[in-house]
């Protein structure tokens, strides 16, 4: 596995959702499907899918906010109805691997963060981008926000 620290800028158009953290695995793909059904409405799309997740801050934190979107190549002044344009610039630690191992990748990245002394920024979104690699396979790149 290849871990790295990066400063990254994202421009995206997304649908917003919220729900219990335990249901993210179901709710986020549903929202992504809704977004993809409307993808032709999004100007300057790079066709790269992106998800943003509010981090779970503690055991009592049960409901979070998430977004399913597409990365865009330039700033937009108008978005399709019900969608939001967002720009995010942050420092992250990141890893990329097979989508079927997303939970394992998150775990490995969290362990590496602890080993390196990185402090997670619980006030910023966790980001995942999705990349088809052929034969129906997909890779995920995970970006965990860190304090600098």
Short mmCIF file of N, CA and C in Angstrom, two decimals:
data_model
loop_
_atom_site.label_atom_id
_atom_site.label_comp_id
_atom_site.label_asym_id
_atom_site.label_seq_id
_atom_site.Cartn_x
_atom_site.Cartn_y
_atom_site.Cartn_z
N UNK A 1 0.84 -1.20 0.00
CA UNK A 1 0.00 0.00 0.00
C UNK A 1 0.88 1.25 0.00
N UNK A 2 0.38 2.27 -0.67
CA UNK A 2 1.13 3.51 -0.81
C UNK A 2 0.35 4.64 -0.15
N UNK A 3 0.87 5.12 0.97
CA UNK A 3 0.25 6.22 1.70
C UNK A 3 0.99 7.50 1.36
N UNK A 4 0.26 8.62 1.35
CA UNK A 4 0.94 9.89 1.16
C UNK A 4 0.14 11.02 1.79
N UNK A 5 0.84 12.13 2.00
CA UNK A 5 0.22 13.35 2.51
C UNK A 5 0.17 14.33 1.35
N UNK A 6 -1.00 14.94 1.12
CA UNK A 6 -1.16 15.86 -0.01
C UNK A 6 -1.99 17.07 0.39
N UNK A 7 -1.78 18.15 -0.33
CA UNK A 7 -2.68 19.32 -0.28
C UNK A 7 -3.51 19.21 -1.55
N UNK A 8 -4.83 19.15 -1.43
CA UNK A 8 -5.67 18.86 -2.59
C UNK A 8 -6.82 19.86 -2.68
N UNK A 9 -7.14 20.24 -3.91
CA UNK A 9 -8.28 21.11 -4.20
C UNK A 9 -9.31 20.30 -4.97
N UNK A 10 -10.56 20.40 -4.56
CA UNK A 10 -11.66 19.72 -5.26
C UNK A 10 -12.70 20.75 -5.66
N UNK A 11 -13.23 20.63 -6.87
CA UNK A 11 -14.40 21.38 -7.34
C UNK A 11 -15.42 20.31 -7.70
N UNK A 12 -16.64 20.43 -7.19
CA UNK A 12 -17.63 19.40 -7.46
C UNK A 12 -19.04 19.96 -7.42
N UNK A 13 -19.93 19.21 -8.07
CA UNK A 13 -21.37 19.47 -8.00
C UNK A 13 -21.97 18.20 -7.41
N UNK A 14 -22.82 18.40 -6.38
CA UNK A 14 -23.28 17.23 -5.63
C UNK A 14 -24.69 17.38 -5.10
N UNK A 15 -25.27 16.23 -4.80
CA UNK A 15 -26.52 16.15 -4.06
C UNK A 15 -26.18 15.92 -2.60
N UNK A 16 -26.94 16.53 -1.71
CA UNK A 16 -26.70 16.41 -0.27
C UNK A 16 -27.65 15.40 0.34
N UNK A 17 -27.14 14.61 1.26
CA UNK A 17 -27.96 13.67 2.00
C UNK A 17 -27.56 13.67 3.46
N UNK A 18 -28.38 13.04 4.26
CA UNK A 18 -28.03 12.86 5.67
C UNK A 18 -28.68 11.57 6.16
N UNK A 19 -28.09 11.02 7.20
CA UNK A 19 -28.62 9.79 7.75
C UNK A 19 -27.72 9.26 8.84
N UNK A 20 -28.14 8.15 9.41
CA UNK A 20 -27.36 7.53 10.46
C UNK A 20 -26.09 6.93 9.86
N UNK A 21 -25.00 7.05 10.56
CA UNK A 21 -23.71 6.56 10.06
C UNK A 21 -23.79 5.08 9.70
N UNK A 22 -24.53 4.30 10.48
CA UNK A 22 -24.62 2.85 10.22
C UNK A 22 -25.29 2.55 8.89
N UNK A 23 -26.01 3.52 8.31
CA UNK A 23 -26.70 3.32 7.03
C UNK A 23 -25.97 3.95 5.84
N UNK A 24 -24.79 4.55 6.06
CA UNK A 24 -24.05 5.19 4.98
C UNK A 24 -23.79 4.23 3.81
N UNK A 25 -23.46 2.98 4.11
CA UNK A 25 -23.14 2.01 3.08
C UNK A 25 -24.28 1.76 2.11
N UNK A 26 -25.49 2.07 2.53
CA UNK A 26 -26.69 1.91 1.70
C UNK A 26 -27.14 3.27 1.13
N UNK A 27 -27.14 4.29 2.01
CA UNK A 27 -27.69 5.59 1.63
C UNK A 27 -26.83 6.34 0.61
N UNK A 28 -25.51 6.27 0.76
CA UNK A 28 -24.65 7.02 -0.16
C UNK A 28 -24.73 6.47 -1.58
N UNK A 29 -24.66 5.14 -1.80
CA UNK A 29 -24.82 4.64 -3.17
C UNK A 29 -26.18 4.98 -3.79
N UNK A 30 -27.23 5.01 -2.98
CA UNK A 30 -28.55 5.41 -3.51
C UNK A 30 -28.52 6.85 -3.99
N UNK A 31 -27.90 7.73 -3.20
CA UNK A 31 -27.80 9.13 -3.60
C UNK A 31 -26.91 9.27 -4.84
N UNK A 32 -25.83 8.48 -4.91
CA UNK A 32 -24.95 8.51 -6.08
C UNK A 32 -25.69 8.07 -7.33
N UNK A 33 -26.55 7.07 -7.20
CA UNK A 33 -27.33 6.60 -8.35
C UNK A 33 -28.27 7.71 -8.84
N UNK A 34 -28.90 8.40 -7.89
CA UNK A 34 -29.78 9.52 -8.24
C UNK A 34 -28.98 10.60 -8.97
N UNK A 35 -27.79 10.90 -8.48
CA UNK A 35 -26.94 11.90 -9.12
C UNK A 35 -26.56 11.47 -10.53
N UNK A 36 -26.13 10.23 -10.69
CA UNK A 36 -25.70 9.75 -12.01
C UNK A 36 -26.84 9.77 -13.02
N UNK A 37 -28.06 9.56 -12.56
CA UNK A 37 -29.22 9.66 -13.45
C UNK A 37 -29.43 11.08 -13.96
N UNK A 38 -28.84 12.06 -13.27
CA UNK A 38 -28.97 13.47 -13.67
C UNK A 38 -27.64 14.06 -14.13
N UNK A 39 -26.64 13.22 -14.37
CA UNK A 39 -25.29 13.72 -14.63
C UNK A 39 -25.19 14.61 -15.87
N UNK A 40 -26.07 14.40 -16.85
CA UNK A 40 -26.02 15.23 -18.06
C UNK A 40 -26.37 16.69 -17.76
N UNK A 41 -26.97 16.97 -16.61
CA UNK A 41 -27.31 18.34 -16.22
C UNK A 41 -26.10 19.11 -15.69
N UNK A 42 -25.01 18.41 -15.37
CA UNK A 42 -23.86 19.03 -14.72
C UNK A 42 -22.85 19.49 -15.79
N UNK A 43 -22.63 20.80 -15.84
CA UNK A 43 -21.69 21.38 -16.79
C UNK A 43 -20.26 21.13 -16.36
N UNK A 44 -19.38 20.92 -17.32
CA UNK A 44 -17.93 20.78 -17.11
C UNK A 44 -17.57 19.58 -16.23
N UNK A 45 -18.38 18.55 -16.27
CA UNK A 45 -18.10 17.35 -15.48
C UNK A 45 -16.87 16.62 -16.03
N UNK A 46 -16.04 16.12 -15.12
CA UNK A 46 -14.91 15.29 -15.52
C UNK A 46 -15.32 13.82 -15.54
N UNK A 47 -16.54 13.54 -15.12
CA UNK A 47 -17.11 12.20 -15.00
C UNK A 47 -16.48 11.38 -13.87
N UNK A 48 -15.65 12.01 -13.03
CA UNK A 48 -15.10 11.33 -11.86
C UNK A 48 -16.07 11.50 -10.70
N UNK A 49 -16.52 10.37 -10.16
CA UNK A 49 -17.45 10.40 -9.03
C UNK A 49 -16.70 10.70 -7.75
N UNK A 50 -17.40 11.39 -6.84
CA UNK A 50 -16.81 11.79 -5.57
C UNK A 50 -17.88 11.72 -4.49
N UNK A 51 -17.49 11.31 -3.30
CA UNK A 51 -18.38 11.32 -2.14
C UNK A 51 -17.68 12.04 -0.99
N UNK A 52 -18.45 12.80 -0.24
CA UNK A 52 -17.95 13.49 0.94
C UNK A 52 -18.75 12.99 2.13
N UNK A 53 -18.05 12.74 3.24
CA UNK A 53 -18.69 12.20 4.43
C UNK A 53 -18.32 13.02 5.65
N UNK A 54 -19.32 13.40 6.42
CA UNK A 54 -19.03 14.00 7.72
C UNK A 54 -18.47 12.90 8.62
N UNK A 55 -17.33 13.15 9.29
CA UNK A 55 -16.78 12.13 10.17
C UNK A 55 -17.62 11.96 11.44
N UNK A 56 -17.64 10.76 11.95
CA UNK A 56 -18.29 10.47 13.23
C UNK A 56 -17.36 10.97 14.33
N UNK A 57 -17.86 11.92 15.13
CA UNK A 57 -17.00 12.57 16.11
C UNK A 57 -16.88 11.80 17.42
N UNK A 58 -17.94 11.07 17.79
CA UNK A 58 -17.93 10.29 19.04
C UNK A 58 -19.09 9.30 19.02
N UNK A 59 -19.22 8.50 20.06
CA UNK A 59 -20.27 7.47 20.11
C UNK A 59 -21.69 8.04 20.07
N UNK A 60 -21.86 9.24 20.62
CA UNK A 60 -23.19 9.86 20.66
C UNK A 60 -23.59 10.47 19.32
N UNK A 61 -22.64 10.68 18.45
CA UNK A 61 -22.88 11.28 17.14
C UNK A 61 -23.45 10.20 16.21
N UNK A 62 -24.74 10.20 16.01
CA UNK A 62 -25.42 9.12 15.28
C UNK A 62 -25.76 9.46 13.82
N UNK A 63 -26.03 10.76 13.54
CA UNK A 63 -26.48 11.18 12.21
C UNK A 63 -25.46 12.13 11.60
N UNK A 64 -25.15 11.88 10.33
CA UNK A 64 -24.18 12.73 9.64
C UNK A 64 -24.68 13.19 8.29
N UNK A 65 -23.92 14.09 7.70
CA UNK A 65 -24.22 14.64 6.38
C UNK A 65 -23.23 14.04 5.38
N UNK A 66 -23.72 13.80 4.18
CA UNK A 66 -22.85 13.29 3.11
C UNK A 66 -23.30 13.87 1.79
N UNK A 67 -22.40 13.81 0.81
CA UNK A 67 -22.67 14.31 -0.54
C UNK A 67 -22.22 13.26 -1.55
N UNK A 68 -22.96 13.13 -2.62
CA UNK A 68 -22.56 12.32 -3.77
C UNK A 68 -22.49 13.27 -4.96
N UNK A 69 -21.35 13.28 -5.64
CA UNK A 69 -21.20 14.27 -6.70
C UNK A 69 -20.28 13.83 -7.82
N UNK A 70 -20.03 14.78 -8.70
CA UNK A 70 -19.09 14.64 -9.80
C UNK A 70 -18.10 15.80 -9.73
N UNK A 71 -16.83 15.49 -9.96
CA UNK A 71 -15.82 16.54 -10.02
C UNK A 71 -16.02 17.32 -11.31
N UNK A 72 -15.88 18.64 -11.22
CA UNK A 72 -15.99 19.50 -12.39
C UNK A 72 -14.65 20.19 -12.64
N UNK A 73 -14.44 20.59 -13.89
CA UNK A 73 -13.14 21.14 -14.29
C UNK A 73 -13.03 22.65 -14.09
N UNK A 74 -14.14 23.31 -13.84
CA UNK A 74 -14.06 24.75 -13.60
C UNK A 74 -15.17 25.21 -12.67
N UNK A 75 -14.98 26.42 -12.14
CA UNK A 75 -15.94 27.00 -11.22
C UNK A 75 -17.27 27.24 -11.92
N UNK A 76 -18.36 26.95 -11.21
CA UNK A 76 -19.70 27.14 -11.78
C UNK A 76 -20.46 28.21 -11.01
N UNK A 77 -21.21 29.01 -11.74
CA UNK A 77 -22.05 30.01 -11.08
C UNK A 77 -23.49 29.52 -10.93
N UNK A 78 -23.85 28.52 -11.71
CA UNK A 78 -25.19 27.93 -11.61
C UNK A 78 -25.08 26.41 -11.53
N UNK A 79 -25.99 25.83 -10.76
CA UNK A 79 -26.04 24.37 -10.65
C UNK A 79 -27.46 23.89 -10.94
N UNK A 80 -27.60 22.64 -11.29
CA UNK A 80 -28.93 22.10 -11.52
C UNK A 80 -29.77 22.18 -10.23
N UNK A 81 -31.09 22.21 -10.36
CA UNK A 81 -31.96 22.30 -9.18
C UNK A 81 -31.67 21.17 -8.19
N UNK A 82 -31.55 21.55 -6.91
CA UNK A 82 -31.34 20.58 -5.84
C UNK A 82 -29.89 20.17 -5.66
N UNK A 83 -28.99 20.71 -6.48
CA UNK A 83 -27.57 20.37 -6.37
C UNK A 83 -26.79 21.56 -5.83
N UNK A 84 -25.60 21.26 -5.31
CA UNK A 84 -24.72 22.30 -4.76
C UNK A 84 -23.37 22.25 -5.45
N UNK A 85 -22.80 23.43 -5.70
CA UNK A 85 -21.41 23.52 -6.17
C UNK A 85 -20.55 23.74 -4.94
N UNK A 86 -19.44 23.00 -4.84
CA UNK A 86 -18.55 23.11 -3.69
C UNK A 86 -17.10 23.19 -4.15
N UNK A 87 -16.32 23.96 -3.42
CA UNK A 87 -14.87 23.98 -3.59
C UNK A 87 -14.25 23.67 -2.24
N UNK A 88 -13.33 22.73 -2.22
CA UNK A 88 -12.69 22.32 -0.98
C UNK A 88 -11.19 22.29 -1.22
N UNK A 89 -10.44 22.91 -0.32
CA UNK A 89 -8.99 22.90 -0.38
C UNK A 89 -8.50 22.55 1.02
N UNK A 90 -7.73 21.46 1.12
CA UNK A 90 -7.38 20.93 2.43
C UNK A 90 -6.14 20.05 2.34
N UNK A 91 -5.52 19.78 3.46
CA UNK A 91 -4.45 18.79 3.55
C UNK A 91 -5.05 17.45 3.95
N UNK A 92 -4.57 16.40 3.30
CA UNK A 92 -5.11 15.05 3.51
C UNK A 92 -3.98 14.04 3.58
N UNK A 93 -4.30 12.89 4.16
CA UNK A 93 -3.52 11.69 3.94
C UNK A 93 -4.38 10.81 3.05
N UNK A 94 -3.74 10.08 2.16
CA UNK A 94 -4.51 9.39 1.14
C UNK A 94 -3.95 8.01 0.82
N UNK A 95 -4.82 7.16 0.32
CA UNK A 95 -4.47 5.82 -0.16
C UNK A 95 -5.44 5.48 -1.28
N UNK A 96 -4.98 4.63 -2.21
CA UNK A 96 -5.84 4.19 -3.31
C UNK A 96 -5.76 2.67 -3.44
N UNK A 97 -6.92 2.06 -3.70
CA UNK A 97 -6.94 0.62 -3.87
C UNK A 97 -8.28 0.14 -4.39
N UNK A 98 -8.44 -1.18 -4.45
CA UNK A 98 -9.65 -1.79 -4.99
C UNK A 98 -10.86 -1.45 -4.12
N UNK A 99 -11.95 -1.08 -4.77
CA UNK A 99 -13.18 -0.70 -4.07
C UNK A 99 -13.69 -1.81 -3.16
N UNK A 100 -13.44 -3.06 -3.50
CA UNK A 100 -13.92 -4.17 -2.68
C UNK A 100 -13.23 -4.21 -1.32
N UNK A 101 -12.14 -3.46 -1.17
CA UNK A 101 -11.39 -3.44 0.09
C UNK A 101 -11.46 -2.08 0.77
N UNK A 102 -12.54 -1.33 0.54
CA UNK A 102 -12.62 0.05 1.04
C UNK A 102 -12.51 0.11 2.56
N UNK A 103 -13.15 -0.81 3.29
CA UNK A 103 -13.07 -0.78 4.76
C UNK A 103 -11.64 -1.04 5.23
N UNK A 104 -10.97 -2.00 4.58
CA UNK A 104 -9.59 -2.31 4.92
C UNK A 104 -8.67 -1.13 4.62
N UNK A 105 -8.91 -0.46 3.49
CA UNK A 105 -8.10 0.71 3.13
C UNK A 105 -8.26 1.83 4.17
N UNK A 106 -9.50 2.07 4.61
CA UNK A 106 -9.74 3.08 5.65
C UNK A 106 -8.96 2.73 6.91
N UNK A 107 -9.05 1.48 7.32
CA UNK A 107 -8.37 1.02 8.52
C UNK A 107 -6.85 1.19 8.42
N UNK A 108 -6.28 0.79 7.29
CA UNK A 108 -4.84 0.92 7.08
C UNK A 108 -4.41 2.39 7.09
N UNK A 109 -5.23 3.25 6.49
CA UNK A 109 -4.90 4.68 6.45
C UNK A 109 -4.96 5.29 7.85
N UNK A 110 -5.96 4.90 8.63
CA UNK A 110 -6.06 5.39 10.01
C UNK A 110 -4.86 4.93 10.84
N UNK A 111 -4.44 3.68 10.67
CA UNK A 111 -3.27 3.17 11.39
C UNK A 111 -2.01 3.94 11.00
N UNK A 112 -1.85 4.19 9.69
CA UNK A 112 -0.69 4.93 9.22
C UNK A 112 -0.70 6.36 9.78
N UNK A 113 -1.89 6.96 9.82
CA UNK A 113 -2.01 8.33 10.37
C UNK A 113 -1.51 8.36 11.81
N UNK A 114 -1.92 7.37 12.60
CA UNK A 114 -1.50 7.31 14.00
C UNK A 114 0.01 7.11 14.10
N UNK A 115 0.55 6.22 13.28
CA UNK A 115 2.00 5.96 13.28
C UNK A 115 2.80 7.21 12.93
N UNK A 116 2.27 8.02 12.01
CA UNK A 116 2.97 9.21 11.54
C UNK A 116 2.70 10.44 12.42
N UNK A 117 1.79 10.31 13.38
CA UNK A 117 1.47 11.43 14.27
C UNK A 117 0.52 12.45 13.66
N UNK A 118 -0.20 12.07 12.61
CA UNK A 118 -1.16 12.98 12.01
C UNK A 118 -2.42 13.04 12.86
N UNK A 119 -2.94 14.25 13.04
CA UNK A 119 -4.19 14.46 13.77
C UNK A 119 -5.31 14.68 12.76
N UNK A 120 -6.35 13.84 12.81
CA UNK A 120 -7.46 13.99 11.88
C UNK A 120 -8.24 15.26 12.18
N UNK A 121 -8.76 15.90 11.15
CA UNK A 121 -9.60 17.09 11.28
C UNK A 121 -11.06 16.64 11.23
N UNK A 122 -11.69 16.53 12.38
CA UNK A 122 -13.06 16.04 12.46
C UNK A 122 -14.09 17.09 12.05
N UNK A 123 -13.64 18.29 11.70
CA UNK A 123 -14.55 19.33 11.23
C UNK A 123 -14.55 19.43 9.71
N UNK A 124 -13.83 18.54 9.03
CA UNK A 124 -13.76 18.54 7.57
C UNK A 124 -14.27 17.20 7.05
N UNK A 125 -14.70 17.20 5.80
CA UNK A 125 -15.24 15.98 5.19
C UNK A 125 -14.16 14.97 4.82
N UNK A 126 -14.46 13.70 5.06
CA UNK A 126 -13.69 12.61 4.48
C UNK A 126 -14.14 12.54 3.02
N UNK A 127 -13.20 12.34 2.11
CA UNK A 127 -13.52 12.33 0.68
C UNK A 127 -13.08 11.01 0.06
N UNK A 128 -13.91 10.50 -0.84
CA UNK A 128 -13.55 9.35 -1.65
C UNK A 128 -13.81 9.69 -3.11
N UNK A 129 -12.87 9.34 -3.98
CA UNK A 129 -13.10 9.45 -5.42
C UNK A 129 -13.04 8.05 -6.01
N UNK A 130 -13.78 7.84 -7.09
CA UNK A 130 -13.96 6.51 -7.65
C UNK A 130 -13.48 6.48 -9.10
N UNK A 131 -12.71 5.42 -9.42
CA UNK A 131 -12.02 5.36 -10.70
C UNK A 131 -12.18 3.98 -11.34
N UNK A 132 -12.95 3.88 -12.45
CA UNK A 132 -13.06 2.58 -13.15
C UNK A 132 -11.69 2.15 -13.66
N UNK A 133 -11.40 0.85 -13.55
CA UNK A 133 -10.12 0.34 -14.02
C UNK A 133 -10.28 -0.81 -15.01
N UNK A 134 -11.50 -1.02 -15.51
CA UNK A 134 -11.75 -2.05 -16.51
C UNK A 134 -12.32 -3.32 -15.91
N UNK A 135 -12.93 -4.12 -16.75
CA UNK A 135 -13.55 -5.39 -16.35
C UNK A 135 -14.54 -5.22 -15.20
N UNK A 136 -15.23 -4.09 -15.16
CA UNK A 136 -16.22 -3.84 -14.10
C UNK A 136 -15.60 -3.54 -12.75
N UNK A 137 -14.28 -3.45 -12.69
CA UNK A 137 -13.58 -3.15 -11.43
C UNK A 137 -13.50 -1.64 -11.23
N UNK A 138 -13.38 -1.26 -9.96
CA UNK A 138 -13.30 0.15 -9.62
C UNK A 138 -12.31 0.32 -8.48
N UNK A 139 -11.52 1.40 -8.55
CA UNK A 139 -10.64 1.75 -7.45
C UNK A 139 -11.21 2.96 -6.73
N UNK A 140 -10.90 3.03 -5.44
CA UNK A 140 -11.32 4.15 -4.61
C UNK A 140 -10.05 4.83 -4.10
N UNK A 141 -10.05 6.16 -4.11
CA UNK A 141 -9.00 6.92 -3.46
C UNK A 141 -9.62 7.61 -2.27
N UNK A 142 -9.05 7.36 -1.10
CA UNK A 142 -9.59 7.88 0.16
C UNK A 142 -8.72 9.05 0.61
N UNK A 143 -9.36 10.15 0.99
CA UNK A 143 -8.70 11.32 1.49
C UNK A 143 -9.21 11.61 2.92
N UNK A 144 -8.35 11.41 3.92
CA UNK A 144 -8.71 11.74 5.30
C UNK A 144 -8.13 13.10 5.62
N UNK A 145 -8.99 14.05 6.04
CA UNK A 145 -8.51 15.41 6.33
C UNK A 145 -7.67 15.42 7.61
N UNK A 146 -6.57 16.15 7.56
CA UNK A 146 -5.70 16.25 8.72
C UNK A 146 -5.49 17.71 9.11
N UNK A 147 -5.14 17.87 10.36
CA UNK A 147 -4.79 19.21 10.86
C UNK A 147 -3.32 19.47 10.55
N UNK A 148 -3.03 20.70 10.15
CA UNK A 148 -1.63 21.04 9.86
C UNK A 148 -1.19 22.21 10.70
#
